Coordinates of C-alpha atoms in Angstrom, one line a residue:
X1 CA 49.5 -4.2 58.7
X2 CA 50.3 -3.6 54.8
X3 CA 49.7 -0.2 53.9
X4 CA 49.4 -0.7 50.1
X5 CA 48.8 -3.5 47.9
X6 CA 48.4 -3.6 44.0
X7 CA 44.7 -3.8 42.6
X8 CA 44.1 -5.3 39.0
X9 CA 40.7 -6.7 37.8
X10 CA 39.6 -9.9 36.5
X11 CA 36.9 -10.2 34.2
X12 CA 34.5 -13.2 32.3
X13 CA 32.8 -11.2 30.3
X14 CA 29.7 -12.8 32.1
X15 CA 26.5 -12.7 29.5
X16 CA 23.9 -11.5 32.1
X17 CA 19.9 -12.6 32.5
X18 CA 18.2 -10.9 29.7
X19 CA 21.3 -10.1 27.3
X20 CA 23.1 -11.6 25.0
X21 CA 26.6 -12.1 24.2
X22 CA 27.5 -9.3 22.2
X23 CA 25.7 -6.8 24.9
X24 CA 28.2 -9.1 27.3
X25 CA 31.1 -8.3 24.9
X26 CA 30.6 -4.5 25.1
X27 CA 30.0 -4.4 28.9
X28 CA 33.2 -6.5 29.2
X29 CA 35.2 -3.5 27.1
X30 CA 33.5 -0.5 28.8
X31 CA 34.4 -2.3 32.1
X32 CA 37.9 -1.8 31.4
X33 CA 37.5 1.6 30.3
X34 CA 36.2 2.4 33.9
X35 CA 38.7 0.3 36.0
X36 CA 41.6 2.1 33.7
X37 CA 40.1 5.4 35.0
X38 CA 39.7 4.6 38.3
X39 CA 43.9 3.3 38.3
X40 CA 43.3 -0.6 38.4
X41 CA 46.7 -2.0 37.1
X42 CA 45.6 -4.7 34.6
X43 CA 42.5 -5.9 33.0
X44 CA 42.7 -9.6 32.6
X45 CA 39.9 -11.9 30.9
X46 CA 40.1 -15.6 31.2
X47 CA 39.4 -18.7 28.8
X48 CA 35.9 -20.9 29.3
X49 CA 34.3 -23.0 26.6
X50 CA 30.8 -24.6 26.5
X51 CA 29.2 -22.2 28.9
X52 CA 26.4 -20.3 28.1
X53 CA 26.8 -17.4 30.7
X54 CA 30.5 -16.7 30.0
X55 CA 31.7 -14.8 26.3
X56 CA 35.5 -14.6 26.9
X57 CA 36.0 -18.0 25.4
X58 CA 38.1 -16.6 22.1
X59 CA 40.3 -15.0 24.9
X60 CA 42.9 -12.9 22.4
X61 CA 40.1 -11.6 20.3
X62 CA 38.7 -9.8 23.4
X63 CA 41.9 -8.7 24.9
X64 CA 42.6 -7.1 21.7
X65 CA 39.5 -4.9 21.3
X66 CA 40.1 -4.3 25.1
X67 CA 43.3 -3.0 24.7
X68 CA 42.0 -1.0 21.7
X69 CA 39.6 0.8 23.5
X70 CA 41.6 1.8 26.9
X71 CA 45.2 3.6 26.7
X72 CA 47.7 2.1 29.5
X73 CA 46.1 -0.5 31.7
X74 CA 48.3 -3.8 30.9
X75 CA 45.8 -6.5 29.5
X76 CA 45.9 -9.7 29.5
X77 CA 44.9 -13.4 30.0
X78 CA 43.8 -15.1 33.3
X79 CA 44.5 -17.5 31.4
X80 CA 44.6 -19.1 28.3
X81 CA 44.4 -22.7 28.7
X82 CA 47.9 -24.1 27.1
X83 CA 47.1 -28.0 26.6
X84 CA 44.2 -26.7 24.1
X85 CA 46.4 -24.8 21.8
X86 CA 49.5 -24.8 19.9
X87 CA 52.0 -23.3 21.5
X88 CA 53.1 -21.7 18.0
X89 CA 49.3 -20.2 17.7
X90 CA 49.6 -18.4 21.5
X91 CA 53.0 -17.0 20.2
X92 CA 52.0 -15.5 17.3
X93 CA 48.6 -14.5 18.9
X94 CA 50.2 -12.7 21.4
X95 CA 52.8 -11.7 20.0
X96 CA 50.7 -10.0 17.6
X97 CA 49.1 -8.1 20.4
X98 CA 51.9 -6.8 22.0
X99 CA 53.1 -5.5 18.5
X100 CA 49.9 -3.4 18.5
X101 CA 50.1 -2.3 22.6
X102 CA 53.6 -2.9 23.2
X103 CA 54.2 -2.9 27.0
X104 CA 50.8 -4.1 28.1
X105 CA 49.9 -7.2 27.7
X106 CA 50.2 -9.9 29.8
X107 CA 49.7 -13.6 29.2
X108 CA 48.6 -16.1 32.1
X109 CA 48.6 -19.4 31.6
X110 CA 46.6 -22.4 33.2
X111 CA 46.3 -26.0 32.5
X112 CA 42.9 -26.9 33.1
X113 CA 40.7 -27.0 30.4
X114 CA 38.2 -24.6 31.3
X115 CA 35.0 -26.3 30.6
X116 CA 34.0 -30.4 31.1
X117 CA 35.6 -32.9 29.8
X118 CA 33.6 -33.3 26.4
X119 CA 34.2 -29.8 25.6
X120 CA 38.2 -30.5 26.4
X121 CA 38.0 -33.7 24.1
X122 CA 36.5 -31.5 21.6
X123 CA 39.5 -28.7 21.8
X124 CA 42.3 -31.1 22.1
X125 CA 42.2 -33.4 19.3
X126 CA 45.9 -33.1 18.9
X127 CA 46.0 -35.0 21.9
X128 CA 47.7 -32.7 24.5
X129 CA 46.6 -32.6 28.5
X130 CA 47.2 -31.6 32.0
X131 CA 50.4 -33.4 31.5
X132 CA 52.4 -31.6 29.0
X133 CA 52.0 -28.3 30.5
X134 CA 55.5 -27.9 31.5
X135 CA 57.0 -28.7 28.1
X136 CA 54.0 -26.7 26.1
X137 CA 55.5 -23.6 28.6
X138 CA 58.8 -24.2 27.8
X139 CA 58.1 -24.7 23.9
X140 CA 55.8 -21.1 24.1
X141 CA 58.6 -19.4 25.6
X142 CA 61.3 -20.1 22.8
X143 CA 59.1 -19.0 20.5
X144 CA 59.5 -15.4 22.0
X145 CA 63.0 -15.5 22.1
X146 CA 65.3 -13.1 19.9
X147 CA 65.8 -13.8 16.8
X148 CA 67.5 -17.6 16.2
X149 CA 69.4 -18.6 12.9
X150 CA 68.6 -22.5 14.3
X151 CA 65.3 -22.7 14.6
X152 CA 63.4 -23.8 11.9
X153 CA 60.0 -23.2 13.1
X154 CA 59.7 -19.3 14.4
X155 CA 57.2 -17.2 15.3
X156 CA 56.4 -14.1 13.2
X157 CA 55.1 -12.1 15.1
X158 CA 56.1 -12.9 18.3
X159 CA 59.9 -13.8 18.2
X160 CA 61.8 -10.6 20.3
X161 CA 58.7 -9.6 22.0
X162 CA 58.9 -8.9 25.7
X163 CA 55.8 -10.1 27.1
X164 CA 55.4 -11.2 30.6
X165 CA 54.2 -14.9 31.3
X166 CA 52.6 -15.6 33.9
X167 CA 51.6 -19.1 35.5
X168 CA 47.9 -19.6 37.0
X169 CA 46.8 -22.3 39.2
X170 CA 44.4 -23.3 41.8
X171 CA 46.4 -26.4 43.5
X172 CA 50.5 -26.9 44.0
X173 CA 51.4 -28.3 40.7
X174 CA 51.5 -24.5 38.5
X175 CA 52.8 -23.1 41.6
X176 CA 55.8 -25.1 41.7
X177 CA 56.4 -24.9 38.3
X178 CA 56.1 -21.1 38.7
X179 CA 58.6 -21.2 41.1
X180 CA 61.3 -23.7 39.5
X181 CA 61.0 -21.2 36.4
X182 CA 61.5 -18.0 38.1
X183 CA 57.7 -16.8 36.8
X184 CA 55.3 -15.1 38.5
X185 CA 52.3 -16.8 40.0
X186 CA 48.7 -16.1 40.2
X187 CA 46.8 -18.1 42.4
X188 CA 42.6 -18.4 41.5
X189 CA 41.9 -17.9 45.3
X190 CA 38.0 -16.4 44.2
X191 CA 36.7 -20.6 43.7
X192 CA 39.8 -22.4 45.4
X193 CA 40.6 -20.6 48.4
X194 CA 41.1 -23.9 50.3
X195 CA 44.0 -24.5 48.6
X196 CA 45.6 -21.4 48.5
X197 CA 48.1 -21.1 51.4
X198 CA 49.7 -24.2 50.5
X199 CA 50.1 -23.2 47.3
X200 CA 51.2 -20.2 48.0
X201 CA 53.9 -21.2 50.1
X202 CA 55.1 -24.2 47.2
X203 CA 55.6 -21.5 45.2
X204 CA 57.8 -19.2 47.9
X205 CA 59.9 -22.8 48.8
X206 CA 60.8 -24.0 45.6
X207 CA 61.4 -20.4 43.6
X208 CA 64.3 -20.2 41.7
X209 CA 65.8 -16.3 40.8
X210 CA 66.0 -16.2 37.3
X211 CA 66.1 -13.7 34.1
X212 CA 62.3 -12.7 34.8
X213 CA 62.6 -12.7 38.5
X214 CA 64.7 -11.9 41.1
X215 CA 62.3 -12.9 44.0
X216 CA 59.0 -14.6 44.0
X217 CA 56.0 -12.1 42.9
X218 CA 52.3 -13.6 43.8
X219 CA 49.2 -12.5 42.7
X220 CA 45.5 -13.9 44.1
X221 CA 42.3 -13.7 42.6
X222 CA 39.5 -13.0 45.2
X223 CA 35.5 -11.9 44.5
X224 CA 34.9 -8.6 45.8
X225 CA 31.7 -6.7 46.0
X226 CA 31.6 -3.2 47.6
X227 CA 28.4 -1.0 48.1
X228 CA 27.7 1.8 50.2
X229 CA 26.4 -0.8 53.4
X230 CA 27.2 -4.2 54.3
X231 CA 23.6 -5.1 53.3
X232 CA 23.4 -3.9 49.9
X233 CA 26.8 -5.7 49.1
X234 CA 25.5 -9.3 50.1
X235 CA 22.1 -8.3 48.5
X236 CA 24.8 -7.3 45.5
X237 CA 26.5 -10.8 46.1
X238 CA 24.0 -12.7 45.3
X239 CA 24.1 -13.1 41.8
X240 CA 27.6 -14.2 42.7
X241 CA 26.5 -17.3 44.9
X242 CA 23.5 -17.8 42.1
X243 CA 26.6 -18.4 39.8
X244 CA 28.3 -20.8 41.8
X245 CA 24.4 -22.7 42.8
X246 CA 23.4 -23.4 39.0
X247 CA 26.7 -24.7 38.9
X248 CA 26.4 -27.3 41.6
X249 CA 23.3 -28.1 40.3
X250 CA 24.4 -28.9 37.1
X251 CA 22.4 -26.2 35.3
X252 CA 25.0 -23.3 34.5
X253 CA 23.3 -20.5 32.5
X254 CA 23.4 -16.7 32.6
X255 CA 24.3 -14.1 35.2
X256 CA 21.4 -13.6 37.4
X257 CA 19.8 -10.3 38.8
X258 CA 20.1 -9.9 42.9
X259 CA 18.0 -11.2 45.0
X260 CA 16.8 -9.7 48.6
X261 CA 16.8 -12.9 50.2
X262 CA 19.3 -15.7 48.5
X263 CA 18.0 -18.3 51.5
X264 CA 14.7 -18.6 49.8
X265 CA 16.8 -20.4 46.4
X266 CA 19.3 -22.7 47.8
X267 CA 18.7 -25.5 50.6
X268 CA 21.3 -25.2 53.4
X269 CA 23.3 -27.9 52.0
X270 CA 23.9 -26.0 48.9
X271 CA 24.6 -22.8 50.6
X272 CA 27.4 -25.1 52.2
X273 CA 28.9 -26.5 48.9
X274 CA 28.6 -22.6 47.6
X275 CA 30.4 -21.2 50.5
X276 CA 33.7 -23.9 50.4
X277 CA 34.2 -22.3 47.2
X278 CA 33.5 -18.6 47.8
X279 CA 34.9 -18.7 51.2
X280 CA 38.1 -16.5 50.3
X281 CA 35.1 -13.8 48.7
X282 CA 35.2 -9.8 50.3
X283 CA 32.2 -8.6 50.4
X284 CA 30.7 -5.2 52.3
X285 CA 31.8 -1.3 52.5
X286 CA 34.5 -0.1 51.3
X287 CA 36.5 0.7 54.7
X288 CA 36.2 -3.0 55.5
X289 CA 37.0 -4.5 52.6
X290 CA 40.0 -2.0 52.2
X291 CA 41.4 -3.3 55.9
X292 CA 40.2 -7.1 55.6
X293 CA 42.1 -6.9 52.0
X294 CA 45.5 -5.6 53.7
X295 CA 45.4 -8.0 56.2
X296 CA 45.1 -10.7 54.0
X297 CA 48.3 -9.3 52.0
X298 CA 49.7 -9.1 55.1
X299 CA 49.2 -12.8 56.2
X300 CA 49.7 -14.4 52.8
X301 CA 52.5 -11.6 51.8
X302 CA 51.1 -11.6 48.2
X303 CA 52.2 -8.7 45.9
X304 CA 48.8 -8.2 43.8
X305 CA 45.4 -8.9 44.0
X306 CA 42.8 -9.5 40.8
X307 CA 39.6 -9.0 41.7
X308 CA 36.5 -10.7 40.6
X309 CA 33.0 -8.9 41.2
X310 CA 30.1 -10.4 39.8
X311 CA 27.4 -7.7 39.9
X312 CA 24.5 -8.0 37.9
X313 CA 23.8 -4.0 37.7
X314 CA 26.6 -2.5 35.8
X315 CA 26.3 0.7 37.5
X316 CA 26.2 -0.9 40.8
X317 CA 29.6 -2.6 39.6
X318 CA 31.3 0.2 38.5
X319 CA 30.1 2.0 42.0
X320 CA 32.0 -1.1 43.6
X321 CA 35.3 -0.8 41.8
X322 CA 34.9 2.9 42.3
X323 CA 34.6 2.7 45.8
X324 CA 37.0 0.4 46.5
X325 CA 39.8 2.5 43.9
X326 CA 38.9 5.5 46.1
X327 CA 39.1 3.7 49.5
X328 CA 43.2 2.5 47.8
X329 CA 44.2 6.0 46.8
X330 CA 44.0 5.1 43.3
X331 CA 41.8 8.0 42.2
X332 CA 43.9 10.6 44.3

């Protein structure tokens, strides 16, 4: 079995039952002053639109007062959403950031348009989709190249900086084009986890060394909720499968507070539907976490994972990442 793995953190900035969105803005930043402590690698927050329960959906704003208030974690995106931007705009957005942190930040990037189809309709007037993402990639990526005397359209900032691109997927497509670039690949494994062995291994098949890369780096996403017993982490997990219930019924809305007993809100054909999406989640102590984690390193021989824990409590959070961090060696 693995003996080590690398921990990051992935983060919604989720606007919780009670709270609003600038309480979920703060909690967001003062997460990722606690993960940096505790010796997470990266701090990533990731772009949704039209959903009352998430506040990360002006994705560089936030990564920039994140990395303002924390001194070396690498932040980033996980991800912006290419087809609804301008390549040019990303460029200069980010390479704006790096100018201000230089070294650590990261920009993931995903196709989908992270929210329904209206909302996408309303973002992408320019006409982009799903489609272009390979040549929107390749178009972002000149713009961060050194300094040209042939380009008439450049980047300032953004042109010479070094930052890291990463592609983000939850299906084959961004994990083949991850590995035909020679990029790094992240694989959203905490809603998708049916799909993420194949994926996985279309990314290991059809990598290509290049500049970036000399050999294929993967990262997964998985929920993880730790607690001091078994018990109170599924008690802990159920604002989790709350989530993932309003949105099967059509009714997303805020982050709700645990609940003892989660089988007295959804029928057992919801818990079903629930579970085929949260079935890659990690959820109990510490101890077992920490060994089921390795093992799954092991058997899908990713480099990285992000981890996702929706925890109503703060402090209960905190207590999970802590755990978890001190289970690793991080704190030591």
């Amino acid at each position: 079995m693995k003996t080590s793995v690398t921990l990051s953190v992935l983060n919604l900035a989720p606007v919780r039952e009670g709270l609003g969105v600038s309480d979920a803005l703060r909690q967001s930043i003062k997460l990722a002053q606690k993960v940096e402590e505790f010796g997470y690698h990266r701090f990533w927050v990731a772009e949704h639109h039209n959903m009352p329960g998430i506040a990360s959906s002006a994705t560089a704003v936030l990564i920039g007062q994140i990395a303002g208030a924390t001194k070396a974690i690498r932040v980033g995106s996980g991800g912006i959403m290419l087809p609804n931007h301008a390549p040019l705009t990303i460029a200069e957005q980010f390479g704006t950031l790096n100018a201000l942190y230089p070294g650590r930040i990261d920009l993931g990037l995903g196709r989908a348009p992270g929210t329904d189809q209206l909302t996408a309709h309303a973002l992408r007037r320019h006409g982009q989709d799903a489609n272009d993402f390979p040549e929107l990639v390749e178009e972002l990526q000149a713009y961060f190249q050194p300094e040209s005397t042939t380009k008439r359209v450049r980047a300032y900032p953004g042109e010479g900086e070094n930052i890291p691109i990463w592609l983000l997927g939850s299906s084959g497509f961004s994990a083949r084009l991850a590995g035909e670039m020679g990029l790094p690949f992240a694989f959203a494994g905490h809603f998708a986890p049916q799909h993420m062995m194949p994926a996985l291994m279309v990314y290991k098949e059809s990598f290509k060394p290049s500049a970036v890369l000399a050999e294929p780096y993967s990262m997964v996403a998985v929920n993880a909720i730790v607690a001091e017993t078994a018990k109170e982490a599924e008690v802990l997990a159920s604002s989790l499968y709350q989530q993932f219930l309003a949105m099967i019924r059509n009714r997303p809305g805020k982050l709700k507070p645990a609940v003892e007993n989660i089988d007295d809100i959804w029928t057992p054909y919801e818990k079903q539907m629930v579970m085929e999406q949260l079935g890659g989640s990690f959820i109990g102590t510490a101890a077992d976490v920490h060994d089921r984690l390795l093992r799954f390193a092991e058997k899908t021989e990713t480099n990285e994972f992000m981890l996702h824990s929706t925890i109503y409590d703060e402090q209960k959070q905190y207590e999970s990442f802590r755990l978890l961090a001190e289970q690793f060696g991080l704190l030591s």
